Tab-separated table of C-alpha atoms and ligand atoms in Angstrom:
chain	number	residue	atom	x	y	z
A	195	UNK	CA	74.468	86.789	123.018
A	196	UNK	CA	78.081	87.106	122.087
A	197	UNK	CA	79.277	83.718	120.257
A	198	UNK	CA	82.481	82.168	121.484
A	199	UNK	CA	85.614	82.839	119.413
A	200	UNK	CA	86.954	79.727	117.367
A	201	UNK	CA	90.345	80.962	117.808
A	202	UNK	CA	92.166	81.487	121.300
A	203	UNK	CA	94.600	84.412	121.255
A	204	UNK	CA	97.219	84.358	124.288
A	205	UNK	CA	100.381	85.838	125.139
A	206	UNK	CA	103.276	83.838	127.084
A	207	UNK	CA	106.331	86.548	127.344
A	208	UNK	CA	107.223	87.597	123.752
A	209	UNK	CA	105.492	84.570	122.193
A	210	UNK	CA	101.908	84.496	120.607
A	211	UNK	CA	99.987	81.413	121.229
A	212	UNK	CA	97.130	81.031	118.802
A	213	UNK	CA	94.819	78.020	119.611
A	214	UNK	CA	92.315	76.814	117.120
A	215	UNK	CA	89.353	76.175	119.293
A	216	UNK	CA	86.443	74.183	117.689
A	217	UNK	CA	87.300	70.803	119.277
A	218	UNK	CA	83.956	69.211	118.667
A	219	UNK	CA	84.812	69.075	114.905
A	220	UNK	CA	88.437	68.480	115.326
A	221	UNK	CA	89.263	72.405	114.650
A	222	UNK	CA	87.695	71.966	111.324
A	223	UNK	CA	88.032	75.275	109.456
A	224	UNK	CA	84.818	77.330	108.855
A	225	UNK	CA	84.419	80.817	107.517
A	226	UNK	CA	84.921	82.274	111.217
A	227	UNK	CA	87.741	80.353	112.075
A	228	UNK	CA	89.850	81.104	108.960
A	229	UNK	CA	88.784	84.739	109.386
A	230	UNK	CA	89.891	84.719	113.054
A	231	UNK	CA	93.218	83.234	112.252
A	232	UNK	CA	94.089	85.478	109.274
A	233	UNK	CA	93.500	88.414	111.662
A	234	UNK	CA	95.513	87.023	114.490
A	235	UNK	CA	98.561	86.018	112.041
A	236	UNK	CA	98.448	89.584	110.564
A	237	UNK	CA	98.183	91.264	114.096
A	238	UNK	CA	101.199	88.759	115.548
A	239	UNK	CA	103.204	90.034	112.227
A	240	UNK	CA	102.671	93.701	113.084
A	241	UNK	CA	103.271	93.493	116.706
A	242	UNK	CA	106.960	94.318	117.344
A	243	UNK	CA	106.599	93.038	121.037
A	244	UNK	CA	105.784	89.491	119.414
A	245	UNK	CA	108.988	87.720	118.617
A	246	UNK	CA	107.539	84.157	117.962
A	247	UNK	CA	104.153	82.606	117.243
A	248	UNK	CA	102.891	79.367	118.098
A	249	UNK	CA	99.938	77.814	116.331
A	250	UNK	CA	98.099	74.821	118.092
A	251	UNK	CA	94.935	73.242	118.470
A	252	UNK	CA	92.333	72.610	121.432
A	253	UNK	CA	91.445	68.990	122.630
A	254	UNK	CA	92.427	66.040	120.406
A	255	UNK	CA	93.416	67.539	117.071
A	256	UNK	CA	95.367	70.233	115.430
A	257	UNK	CA	92.927	70.792	112.483
A	258	UNK	CA	90.749	68.328	110.355
A	259	UNK	CA	90.957	70.843	107.542
A	260	UNK	CA	88.377	72.640	105.867
A	261	UNK	CA	84.773	71.975	107.589
A	262	UNK	CA	83.130	69.436	105.219
A	263	UNK	CA	79.726	70.056	106.930
A	264	UNK	CA	79.870	73.360	105.088
A	265	UNK	CA	80.776	71.952	102.194
A	266	UNK	CA	77.871	69.321	102.249
A	267	UNK	CA	75.302	71.968	103.056
A	268	UNK	CA	76.331	73.626	99.733
A	269	UNK	CA	76.399	70.577	97.751
A	270	UNK	CA	72.954	69.236	98.942
A	271	UNK	CA	71.294	72.510	98.068
A	272	UNK	CA	72.823	72.218	94.529
A	273	UNK	CA	74.873	75.286	95.271
A	274	UNK	CA	77.816	76.254	92.863
A	275	UNK	CA	81.387	75.570	94.825
A	276	UNK	CA	84.362	77.590	93.703
A	277	UNK	CA	86.983	76.089	95.792
A	278	UNK	CA	89.787	78.116	94.089
A	279	UNK	CA	88.142	81.503	95.133
A	280	UNK	CA	87.847	79.914	98.669
A	281	UNK	CA	91.482	79.283	98.725
A	282	UNK	CA	92.324	82.729	97.598
A	283	UNK	CA	90.273	84.397	99.982
A	284	UNK	CA	90.576	82.068	103.282
A	285	UNK	CA	93.838	80.119	102.901
A	286	UNK	CA	96.497	81.754	100.875
A	287	UNK	CA	96.542	84.854	102.754
A	288	UNK	CA	97.450	83.142	105.796
A	289	UNK	CA	99.905	80.828	104.265
A	290	UNK	CA	101.612	83.613	102.595
A	291	UNK	CA	101.451	85.769	105.805
A	292	UNK	CA	103.206	82.786	107.829
A	293	UNK	CA	106.079	82.609	105.016
A	294	UNK	CA	106.623	86.268	105.004
A	295	UNK	CA	106.569	86.809	108.785
A	296	UNK	CA	109.496	88.346	110.271
A	297	UNK	CA	109.532	86.097	113.268
A	298	UNK	CA	109.555	82.194	113.700
A	299	UNK	CA	106.021	80.642	113.285
A	300	UNK	CA	105.721	77.221	114.989
A	301	UNK	CA	103.131	74.538	114.328
A	302	UNK	CA	102.673	72.490	117.943
A	303	UNK	CA	101.000	69.673	116.371
A	304	UNK	CA	98.990	68.280	119.521
A	305	UNK	CA	96.910	65.633	117.631
A	306	UNK	CA	95.347	65.055	113.958
A	307	UNK	CA	96.440	67.418	111.278
A	308	UNK	CA	94.582	66.586	108.058
A	309	UNK	CA	93.837	68.392	104.575
A	310	UNK	CA	94.205	72.096	105.120
A	311	UNK	CA	95.259	71.610	108.798
A	312	UNK	CA	98.405	69.632	107.337
A	313	UNK	CA	98.781	72.444	104.962
A	314	UNK	CA	98.986	74.970	107.595
A	315	UNK	CA	101.430	72.923	109.773
A	316	UNK	CA	103.824	72.535	106.865
A	317	UNK	CA	103.688	76.215	105.764
A	318	UNK	CA	105.157	77.050	109.326
A	319	UNK	CA	108.799	77.526	109.881
A	320	UNK	CA	108.941	74.598	112.463
A	321	UNK	CA	106.788	71.659	113.518
A	322	UNK	CA	106.705	70.117	116.798
A	323	UNK	CA	104.531	67.050	117.551
A	324	UNK	CA	103.008	65.422	120.592
A	325	UNK	CA	103.127	61.404	120.463
A	326	UNK	CA	99.653	61.075	119.539
A	327	UNK	CA	99.852	63.468	116.720
A	328	UNK	CA	99.294	62.020	113.272
A	329	UNK	CA	99.445	63.658	109.762
A	330	UNK	CA	97.063	62.788	106.883
A	331	UNK	CA	97.143	64.337	103.272
A	332	UNK	CA	93.609	63.241	103.198
A	333	UNK	CA	92.557	65.493	99.923
A	334	UNK	CA	92.328	62.468	97.742
A	335	UNK	CA	90.094	60.700	99.976
A	336	UNK	CA	87.319	63.148	99.583
A	337	UNK	CA	88.181	63.749	95.762
A	338	UNK	CA	90.375	66.924	96.123
A	339	UNK	CA	93.904	67.945	95.179
A	340	UNK	CA	96.606	69.029	97.891
A	341	UNK	CA	95.975	72.773	98.872
A	342	UNK	CA	96.961	75.495	101.180
A	343	UNK	CA	100.357	75.302	99.647
A	344	UNK	CA	100.757	71.492	100.542
A	345	UNK	CA	102.133	70.206	97.100
A	346	UNK	CA	104.735	73.086	97.396
A	347	UNK	CA	105.916	72.413	101.044
A	348	UNK	CA	105.428	68.457	101.438
A	349	UNK	CA	107.811	67.296	98.972
A	350	UNK	CA	110.521	69.891	100.016
A	351	UNK	CA	110.058	68.680	103.598
A	352	UNK	CA	109.993	64.565	103.047
A	353	UNK	CA	111.057	64.354	99.391
A	354	UNK	CA	109.093	63.850	96.219
A	355	UNK	CA	108.282	59.859	96.837
A	356	UNK	CA	106.957	60.082	100.401
A	357	UNK	CA	105.027	63.165	99.667
A	358	UNK	CA	103.245	61.302	96.661
A	359	UNK	CA	102.676	58.176	98.956
A	360	UNK	CA	101.064	60.408	101.519
A	361	UNK	CA	99.049	62.140	99.101
A	362	UNK	CA	97.823	59.257	97.160
A	363	UNK	CA	97.144	57.067	99.876
A	364	UNK	CA	95.910	59.537	102.506
A	365	UNK	CA	97.086	57.122	105.129
A	366	UNK	CA	98.217	58.497	108.331
A	367	UNK	CA	101.907	59.168	109.235
A	368	UNK	CA	102.338	58.910	113.082
A	369	UNK	CA	104.616	61.024	115.126
A	370	UNK	CA	107.641	58.773	115.098
A	371	UNK	CA	107.413	58.285	111.501
A	372	UNK	CA	106.957	62.050	111.039
A	373	UNK	CA	110.121	62.793	113.094
A	374	UNK	CA	111.997	60.023	110.932
A	375	UNK	CA	111.127	61.534	107.828
A	376	UNK	CA	111.806	65.154	108.556
A	377	UNK	CA	108.048	66.235	108.737
A	378	UNK	CA	108.708	67.362	112.208
A	379	UNK	CA	111.783	68.038	114.171
A	380	UNK	CA	110.751	67.448	117.923
A	381	UNK	CA	108.367	64.771	119.606
A	382	UNK	CA	107.223	64.942	123.053
A	383	UNK	CA	104.839	62.954	125.170
A	384	UNK	CA	101.451	64.198	125.168
A	385	UNK	CA	101.488	65.100	129.004
A	386	UNK	CA	104.761	67.322	128.476
A	387	UNK	CA	103.789	68.852	124.999
A	388	UNK	CA	102.153	72.217	125.959
A	389	UNK	CA	104.995	72.995	128.237
A	390	UNK	CA	107.766	71.669	126.057
A	391	UNK	CA	106.519	73.468	123.089
A	392	UNK	CA	106.211	76.894	125.122
A	393	UNK	CA	109.704	76.449	126.193
A	394	UNK	CA	110.914	75.921	122.678
A	395	UNK	CA	108.875	78.789	121.707
A	396	UNK	CA	110.330	81.005	124.387
A	397	UNK	CA	114.083	80.053	123.217
A	398	UNK	CA	113.285	81.290	119.622
A	399	UNK	CA	111.579	84.307	121.154
A	400	UNK	CA	114.519	85.110	122.896
A	401	UNK	CA	116.704	84.746	119.798
A	402	UNK	CA	118.192	87.152	117.336
A	403	UNK	CA	114.679	88.099	115.794
A	404	UNK	CA	116.018	90.216	113.007
A	405	UNK	CA	118.744	87.754	111.936
A	406	UNK	CA	115.722	85.195	111.916
A	407	UNK	CA	113.517	87.571	109.665
A	408	UNK	CA	116.692	87.765	107.404
A	409	UNK	CA	117.275	83.875	107.530
A	410	UNK	CA	113.483	83.290	106.569
A	411	UNK	CA	113.776	85.936	103.495
A	412	UNK	CA	116.956	83.957	102.800
A	413	UNK	CA	115.407	80.700	102.709
A	414	UNK	CA	112.367	81.887	100.540
A	415	UNK	CA	114.713	83.375	98.162
A	416	UNK	CA	116.606	80.098	98.041
A	417	UNK	CA	113.192	78.383	96.892
A	418	UNK	CA	112.679	80.776	94.369
A	419	UNK	CA	115.882	81.817	92.711
A	420	UNK	CA	118.624	80.096	90.795
A	421	UNK	CA	122.009	79.667	92.467
A	422	UNK	CA	123.927	82.904	91.288
A	423	UNK	CA	121.261	84.903	92.034
A	424	UNK	CA	120.656	83.495	95.630
A	425	UNK	CA	124.414	83.991	96.660
A	426	UNK	CA	123.781	87.635	95.943
A	427	UNK	CA	120.677	87.584	98.117
A	428	UNK	CA	122.655	85.809	100.808
A	429	UNK	CA	125.323	88.555	100.865
A	430	UNK	CA	122.771	91.154	100.876
A	431	UNK	CA	121.259	89.645	104.084
A	432	UNK	CA	124.380	88.892	105.839
A	433	UNK	CA	125.404	92.559	105.181
A	434	UNK	CA	122.085	93.763	106.835
A	435	UNK	CA	122.882	91.203	109.909
A	436	UNK	CA	125.973	92.259	110.378
A	437	UNK	CA	124.866	95.661	111.229
A	438	UNK	CA	122.081	94.577	113.690
A	439	UNK	CA	122.681	95.374	117.244
A	440	UNK	CA	122.137	91.747	118.225
A	441	UNK	CA	125.126	90.727	115.989
A	442	UNK	CA	127.471	93.271	118.152
A	443	UNK	CA	125.696	91.471	121.308
A	444	UNK	CA	126.362	88.110	120.145
A	445	UNK	CA	130.146	88.635	119.111
A	446	UNK	CA	130.620	90.413	122.615
A	447	UNK	CA	128.766	87.605	124.505
A	448	UNK	CA	130.928	84.996	122.768
A	449	UNK	CA	134.058	86.998	123.564
A	450	UNK	CA	133.179	87.340	127.280
A	451	UNK	CA	131.972	83.535	127.447
A	452	UNK	CA	128.531	84.586	128.343
A	453	UNK	CA	125.317	83.657	126.841
A	454	UNK	CA	123.871	86.453	124.503
A	455	UNK	CA	121.074	88.567	125.545
A	456	UNK	CA	119.235	89.423	122.242
A	457	UNK	CA	116.895	92.082	121.862
A	458	UNK	CA	115.658	91.216	118.344
A	459	UNK	CA	116.818	93.971	116.449
B	147	LIG	O1	87.411	75.651	101.017
B	147	LIG	C1	87.650	74.525	100.698
B	147	LIG	O2	86.867	73.838	100.737
B	147	LIG	C2	88.980	74.157	100.486
B	147	LIG	C3	89.612	72.881	100.770
B	147	LIG	C4	90.274	72.308	101.704
B	147	LIG	C5	90.950	71.007	101.789
B	147	LIG	C6	90.505	70.146	102.924
B	147	LIG	O3	90.908	70.382	104.170
B	147	LIG	S1	89.303	69.156	102.737
B	147	LIG	C7	89.239	68.403	104.212
B	147	LIG	C8	90.273	67.568	104.445
B	147	LIG	N1	89.896	66.669	105.642
B	147	LIG	C9	89.462	65.513	105.899
B	147	LIG	O4	89.164	65.040	104.850
B	147	LIG	C10	89.557	65.042	107.226
B	147	LIG	C11	88.098	64.628	107.743
B	147	LIG	N2	88.208	64.038	108.951
B	147	LIG	C12	88.466	62.832	109.073
B	147	LIG	O5	88.805	62.067	108.031
B	147	LIG	C13	88.468	62.010	110.617
B	147	LIG	O6	87.500	63.042	111.247
B	147	LIG	C14	89.927	62.169	111.093
B	147	LIG	C15	90.837	61.113	110.332
B	147	LIG	C16	90.818	63.619	111.163
B	147	LIG	C17	89.731	61.988	112.548
B	147	LIG	O7	89.110	60.590	112.626
B	147	LIG	P1	88.350	60.268	114.199
B	147	LIG	O8	87.825	58.985	114.055
B	147	LIG	O9	89.525	60.266	115.255
B	147	LIG	O10	87.452	61.281	114.520
B	147	LIG	P2	85.935	61.543	113.773
B	147	LIG	O11	85.065	60.678	114.660
B	147	LIG	O12	85.856	61.492	112.432
B	147	LIG	O13	85.571	63.197	114.068
B	147	LIG	C18	85.268	63.648	115.367
B	147	LIG	C19	84.106	64.567	114.998
B	147	LIG	O14	84.776	65.667	114.112
B	147	LIG	C20	82.857	63.913	114.342
B	147	LIG	O15	81.888	64.633	114.329
B	147	LIG	P3	80.746	63.898	115.485
B	147	LIG	O16	80.511	62.757	114.373
B	147	LIG	O17	81.156	63.616	116.761
B	147	LIG	O18	79.644	64.715	115.462
B	147	LIG	C21	83.587	64.629	112.594
B	147	LIG	O19	82.327	64.603	111.811
B	147	LIG	C22	84.065	65.935	112.916
B	147	LIG	N3	85.077	66.097	111.737
B	147	LIG	C23	86.265	65.547	111.621
B	147	LIG	N4	86.876	66.401	110.520
B	147	LIG	C24	85.706	67.208	110.126
B	147	LIG	C25	84.633	67.283	110.869
B	147	LIG	N5	83.758	67.791	110.705
B	147	LIG	C26	83.777	68.823	109.793
B	147	LIG	N6	84.629	68.814	108.871
B	147	LIG	C27	85.845	68.011	109.033
B	147	LIG	N7	86.866	68.214	108.177
């Protein structure tokens, strides 16, 4: 008997849709799910026909983070836990791959995003939320520190004070509040959410993909470099963008008052 995959991988035009699919445990990450997610993100990065990636959840959750049943089992049998190694092996590669991916990665947060589920969402380039989505920096409630890159990304998204409030209290932030504080950029009613988020992804998938890749590279450099250094990176990236076929298409489309038909290179 073959076991069901914990991750659904679909194509919608040039968009890859990755659905975390362990609904009975709110899409908590066990070994199989993180392995499948790492593989699917790596495949999407390699596949030139894919020009945008959506990560979402099945059922009423985006993801409730690490599967705590797995951790309980180890604790109860007196096993040795090395969570740093777990992060290095299962979580850090996927977060790093999302940041490095040369196409937009969208978190379509359909329900609760907690712990490493929140970490995954905030490592993505864009967050869209359904009205029933909630965001929980839940680590403190189980005696852990923020992980999956969260202490890096959360203060940059919502500011130092709000990030610490979320992390220290573990209280949920609803979709309206998430929109207000910049944790997400669009909110749609639950019933419309799948269609609206696919539409949004298609818009990005039809964009100037190579320019988006260079944009991500520039934003990553802006986080890591000093100002003078960054300006040089910016000049190099714009140099490359200015020599893409899509830039020529964009300028011609502007001159002819037509929408551009980008090919992604
Ligand atoms: O490798 C590493 O360990 C690295 C560490 C990673 C960091 C983490 O991610 S640590 C985990 C952080 N996540 C949490 O602490 C969230 C735990 N879950 C909750 O607090 C609640 O479930 C929610 C607030 C997310 C939702 O509450 P509610 O009332 O809507 O649903 P529920 O009844 O609690 O959950 C529904 C089911 O999902 C339930 O199972 P049952 O009783 O129906 O058989 C529940 O046990 C299960 N579930 C929810 N979250 C997890 C989970 N099962 C395993 N692991 C989970 N994280």
